[in-house]
Structures are given as structure tokens and as C-alpha cells.
Amino acid sequence: VIGVVIGKTDVRSFPDRKNIGSERYTFNFTIRDSPTYFINVQSWGREEYIRSLSESFRVGDCVTIENPLIQSKEAEREEKFNPVTPSCYKLLLSENHSVVKASPCHEADTRLLSLLHLPVKDPQDYYSLGDIVANGQSLNGRILNVLAAVMSVSQ
């Protein structure tokens, strides 16, 4: 699979249920290879492997993923913490079998780079900041998708 990384989480650790007293490490990222299709990638493993893999690329880089395991996703659980994708699958990276080759996108990959700025949600599924200000009371307690632009950043 070849795609551009459009999102990435930080490395996290969890107690390993199989080896009491040790930890497993994980991080997720999302890749896109067309305007319509993008998929979440999950990686688990030893701290050294996961930290090294996470540091080997960043959002905006093109990656080639070889030998991932394809799994059905548990939509309700997984989409709380990852972008909602159009696929009912996710890719799982294994330290022993999978390879991720990262490189900045080259001119041949300008098609992939243009995908970096496309929204991952339906354009009709957003609220503007004006809508929220005007209808805030009736939206109280709801989870919303917001489409906004950053105008400036300062201290």
C-alpha cells in the first residue's frame, strides 16, 4: 500500500496482559491514496520498534507499507480514537512481518500530496462557528464536526 500520511497519534503504552510487569507500545496513523479512500493503520510492539517506527515519518510524508495484516475494524470502539474511514478494515503492522518505508513525497507523488488537504468528512456534515454561536443552546451536549480555519497563532 502506498499513500500519504494524513494523521498520526503519539506513542502510548499499556500493561501487557501476557507478560505481567511489562508494557506493550502502540501508535496509529491514517494514510490516503485517493480522494475517496483512506485507512487507519495500527502498530503494536516493543518500545524500541514502535518509537523508531513513529519517528521515521510524519504527517505529509508518503509511505509504502509492505505485508500488513488486514483486519476488520470494530467500528464503534475504534472510531472513538481514530478518524472514521470509508473502509470496514484497518491495517495492522507486525514487527516481524511488516515493513514501512517512508520518504518525502517526490514530484511523481504530487497526486498524493494534493490529498493531504482534503477533508475526511462529508462536506454536508459540518457546522460553522457561526452556526454554533447562533444555535449553541440547542446543540448543547451534542458531538459536532466543525469546519474552521486558523487565522493566526501567537503566544
mmCIF file of C-alpha atoms in Angstrom:
data_model
loop_
_atom_site.group_PDB
_atom_site.id
_atom_site.type_symbol
_atom_site.label_atom_id
_atom_site.label_comp_id
_atom_site.label_asym_id
_atom_site.label_seq_id
_atom_site.Cartn_x
_atom_site.Cartn_y
_atom_site.Cartn_z
ATOM 1 C CA VAL A 1 0.000 0.000 0.000
ATOM 2 C CA ILE A 2 1.359 3.437 -0.918
ATOM 3 C CA GLY A 3 -0.202 6.584 0.499
ATOM 4 C CA VAL A 4 0.303 9.936 2.151
ATOM 5 C CA VAL A 5 0.093 10.132 5.946
ATOM 6 C CA ILE A 6 -2.840 12.424 6.816
ATOM 7 C CA GLY A 7 -2.893 11.863 10.577
ATOM 8 C CA LYS A 8 -0.801 10.314 13.324
ATOM 9 C CA THR A 9 -1.093 9.725 17.077
ATOM 10 C CA ASP A 10 1.564 9.850 19.752
ATOM 11 C CA VAL A 11 3.185 6.667 21.044
ATOM 12 C CA ARG A 12 1.302 5.195 24.029
ATOM 13 C CA SER A 13 1.987 2.256 26.295
ATOM 14 C CA PHE A 14 -0.281 -0.252 28.021
ATOM 15 C CA PRO A 15 0.372 -3.048 30.529
ATOM 16 C CA ASP A 16 0.992 -6.305 28.685
ATOM 17 C CA ARG A 17 -1.637 -8.850 29.789
ATOM 18 C CA LYS A 18 0.504 -11.785 28.653
ATOM 19 C CA ASN A 19 3.744 -10.659 30.347
ATOM 20 C CA ILE A 20 2.816 -9.219 33.732
ATOM 21 C CA GLY A 21 5.083 -6.314 34.675
ATOM 22 C CA SER A 22 5.973 -5.366 31.093
ATOM 23 C CA GLU A 23 4.357 -2.953 28.654
ATOM 24 C CA ARG A 24 3.278 -3.005 25.018
ATOM 25 C CA TYR A 25 3.570 0.108 22.867
ATOM 26 C CA THR A 26 1.324 1.371 20.110
ATOM 27 C CA PHE A 27 0.621 4.273 17.793
ATOM 28 C CA ASN A 28 -1.797 4.782 14.921
ATOM 29 C CA PHE A 29 -1.724 6.697 11.682
ATOM 30 C CA THR A 30 -4.037 7.227 8.742
ATOM 31 C CA ILE A 31 -2.967 7.018 5.094
ATOM 32 C CA ARG A 32 -4.787 8.122 1.987
ATOM 33 C CA ASP A 33 -4.237 7.118 -1.638
ATOM 34 C CA SER A 34 -7.225 8.744 -3.356
ATOM 35 C CA PRO A 35 -9.842 11.424 -2.699
ATOM 36 C CA THR A 36 -12.293 8.729 -1.633
ATOM 37 C CA TYR A 37 -10.195 6.128 0.177
ATOM 38 C CA PHE A 38 -8.141 6.293 3.350
ATOM 39 C CA ILE A 39 -7.465 3.716 6.052
ATOM 40 C CA ASN A 40 -6.234 3.587 9.630
ATOM 41 C CA VAL A 41 -3.016 1.741 10.422
ATOM 42 C CA GLN A 42 -2.323 0.378 13.892
ATOM 43 C CA SER A 43 1.068 -0.763 15.123
ATOM 44 C CA TRP A 44 1.902 -2.649 18.301
ATOM 45 C CA GLY A 45 5.226 -3.906 19.620
ATOM 46 C CA ARG A 46 8.279 -3.358 21.734
ATOM 47 C CA GLU A 47 9.105 0.191 22.775
ATOM 48 C CA GLU A 48 12.213 0.391 20.576
ATOM 49 C CA TYR A 49 10.345 -0.765 17.477
ATOM 50 C CA ILE A 50 7.328 1.492 17.977
ATOM 51 C CA ARG A 51 9.329 4.623 18.850
ATOM 52 C CA SER A 52 11.670 4.061 15.901
ATOM 53 C CA LEU A 53 8.761 3.500 13.507
ATOM 54 C CA SER A 54 6.877 6.544 14.805
ATOM 55 C CA GLU A 55 9.924 8.781 14.391
ATOM 56 C CA SER A 56 10.650 7.524 10.854
ATOM 57 C CA PHE A 57 7.878 9.594 9.215
ATOM 58 C CA ARG A 58 5.476 12.447 9.876
ATOM 59 C CA VAL A 59 2.180 13.786 8.579
ATOM 60 C CA GLY A 60 2.648 14.763 4.920
ATOM 61 C CA ASP A 61 5.197 12.031 4.139
ATOM 62 C CA CYS A 62 4.489 9.298 1.632
ATOM 63 C CA VAL A 63 4.848 5.772 2.970
ATOM 64 C CA THR A 64 4.935 2.309 1.473
ATOM 65 C CA ILE A 65 3.549 -0.402 3.713
ATOM 66 C CA GLU A 66 4.549 -3.981 2.930
ATOM 67 C CA ASN A 67 2.933 -7.105 4.410
ATOM 68 C CA PRO A 68 0.371 -5.537 6.745
ATOM 69 C CA LEU A 69 -2.264 -7.734 8.336
ATOM 70 C CA ILE A 70 -5.751 -6.740 7.171
ATOM 71 C CA GLN A 71 -8.339 -6.846 9.951
ATOM 72 C CA SER A 72 -11.992 -5.978 10.242
ATOM 73 C CA LYS A 73 -12.346 -2.925 12.427
ATOM 74 C CA GLU A 74 -14.600 -2.724 15.438
ATOM 75 C CA ALA A 75 -16.238 0.478 14.251
ATOM 76 C CA GLU A 76 -17.844 1.682 17.440
ATOM 77 C CA ARG A 77 -14.761 1.133 19.616
ATOM 78 C CA GLU A 78 -12.045 2.143 17.168
ATOM 79 C CA GLU A 79 -13.700 5.211 15.706
ATOM 80 C CA LYS A 80 -13.764 6.877 19.115
ATOM 81 C CA PHE A 81 -9.997 7.256 18.877
ATOM 82 C CA ASN A 82 -9.282 7.245 15.119
ATOM 83 C CA PRO A 83 -10.705 9.030 12.082
ATOM 84 C CA VAL A 84 -13.846 7.429 10.673
ATOM 85 C CA THR A 85 -12.803 5.774 7.409
ATOM 86 C CA PRO A 86 -14.890 4.546 4.462
ATOM 87 C CA SER A 87 -13.406 1.056 4.839
ATOM 88 C CA CYS A 88 -14.597 -1.631 7.222
ATOM 89 C CA TYR A 89 -10.970 -2.719 7.581
ATOM 90 C CA LYS A 90 -7.780 -1.483 9.206
ATOM 91 C CA LEU A 91 -4.147 -2.377 8.631
ATOM 92 C CA LEU A 92 -2.142 -3.879 11.469
ATOM 93 C CA LEU A 93 1.654 -3.683 11.416
ATOM 94 C CA SER A 94 3.702 -6.514 12.846
ATOM 95 C CA GLU A 95 7.293 -6.034 13.920
ATOM 96 C CA ASN A 96 8.259 -9.423 12.484
ATOM 97 C CA HIS A 97 6.408 -9.283 9.155
ATOM 98 C CA SER A 98 5.571 -5.712 8.135
ATOM 99 C CA VAL A 99 7.797 -3.020 6.688
ATOM 100 C CA VAL A 100 7.096 0.720 6.435
ATOM 101 C CA LYS A 101 9.299 2.696 4.088
ATOM 102 C CA ALA A 102 8.907 6.418 4.495
ATOM 103 C CA SER A 103 10.115 9.167 2.211
ATOM 104 C CA PRO A 104 9.090 12.732 1.460
ATOM 105 C CA CYS A 105 6.689 12.833 -1.476
ATOM 106 C CA HIS A 106 8.515 13.375 -4.768
ATOM 107 C CA GLU A 107 7.239 15.179 -7.838
ATOM 108 C CA ALA A 108 5.837 11.893 -9.137
ATOM 109 C CA ASP A 109 3.720 11.785 -5.994
ATOM 110 C CA THR A 110 2.137 15.240 -6.354
ATOM 111 C CA ARG A 111 -1.165 13.431 -6.814
ATOM 112 C CA LEU A 112 -0.753 12.027 -3.282
ATOM 113 C CA LEU A 113 0.337 15.375 -1.833
ATOM 114 C CA SER A 114 -2.825 17.033 -3.093
ATOM 115 C CA LEU A 115 -4.823 14.562 -0.952
ATOM 116 C CA LEU A 116 -3.292 15.921 2.227
ATOM 117 C CA HIS A 117 -5.670 18.885 2.366
ATOM 118 C CA LEU A 118 -8.942 17.166 1.514
ATOM 119 C CA PRO A 119 -11.442 16.840 4.369
ATOM 120 C CA VAL A 120 -12.114 13.324 5.619
ATOM 121 C CA LYS A 121 -15.775 14.089 6.341
ATOM 122 C CA ASP A 122 -18.771 14.709 4.085
ATOM 123 C CA PRO A 123 -18.894 18.451 3.286
ATOM 124 C CA GLN A 124 -22.546 18.490 4.395
ATOM 125 C CA ASP A 125 -21.658 17.120 7.853
ATOM 126 C CA TYR A 126 -20.004 20.266 9.308
ATOM 127 C CA TYR A 127 -21.117 23.129 11.487
ATOM 128 C CA SER A 128 -19.553 26.550 11.014
ATOM 129 C CA LEU A 129 -18.508 28.573 14.029
ATOM 130 C CA GLY A 130 -21.361 30.978 13.205
ATOM 131 C CA ASP A 131 -23.881 28.102 13.365
ATOM 132 C CA ILE A 132 -22.551 27.094 16.768
ATOM 133 C CA VAL A 133 -22.731 30.650 18.129
ATOM 134 C CA ALA A 134 -26.265 31.131 16.782
ATOM 135 C CA ASN A 135 -27.600 27.712 17.832
ATOM 136 C CA GLY A 136 -25.369 26.890 20.792
ATOM 137 C CA GLN A 137 -28.214 26.245 23.220
ATOM 138 C CA SER A 138 -29.898 23.651 21.005
ATOM 139 C CA LEU A 139 -26.527 21.970 20.257
ATOM 140 C CA ASN A 140 -25.569 21.649 23.924
ATOM 141 C CA GLY A 141 -24.276 18.141 24.691
ATOM 142 C CA ARG A 142 -24.003 17.053 21.036
ATOM 143 C CA ILE A 143 -20.794 15.984 19.328
ATOM 144 C CA LEU A 144 -20.217 18.090 16.216
ATOM 145 C CA ASN A 145 -17.867 18.259 13.274
ATOM 146 C CA VAL A 146 -16.511 21.789 12.929
ATOM 147 C CA LEU A 147 -15.017 23.285 9.789
ATOM 148 C CA ALA A 148 -12.840 26.311 10.583
ATOM 149 C CA ALA A 149 -9.555 27.861 9.533
ATOM 150 C CA VAL A 150 -6.757 29.082 11.794
ATOM 151 C CA MET A 151 -6.287 32.790 11.155
ATOM 152 C CA SER A 152 -3.271 33.345 13.389
ATOM 153 C CA VAL A 153 -1.168 31.704 16.052
ATOM 154 C CA SER A 154 0.508 33.630 18.865
ATOM 155 C CA GLN A 155 1.697 33.231 22.440
#
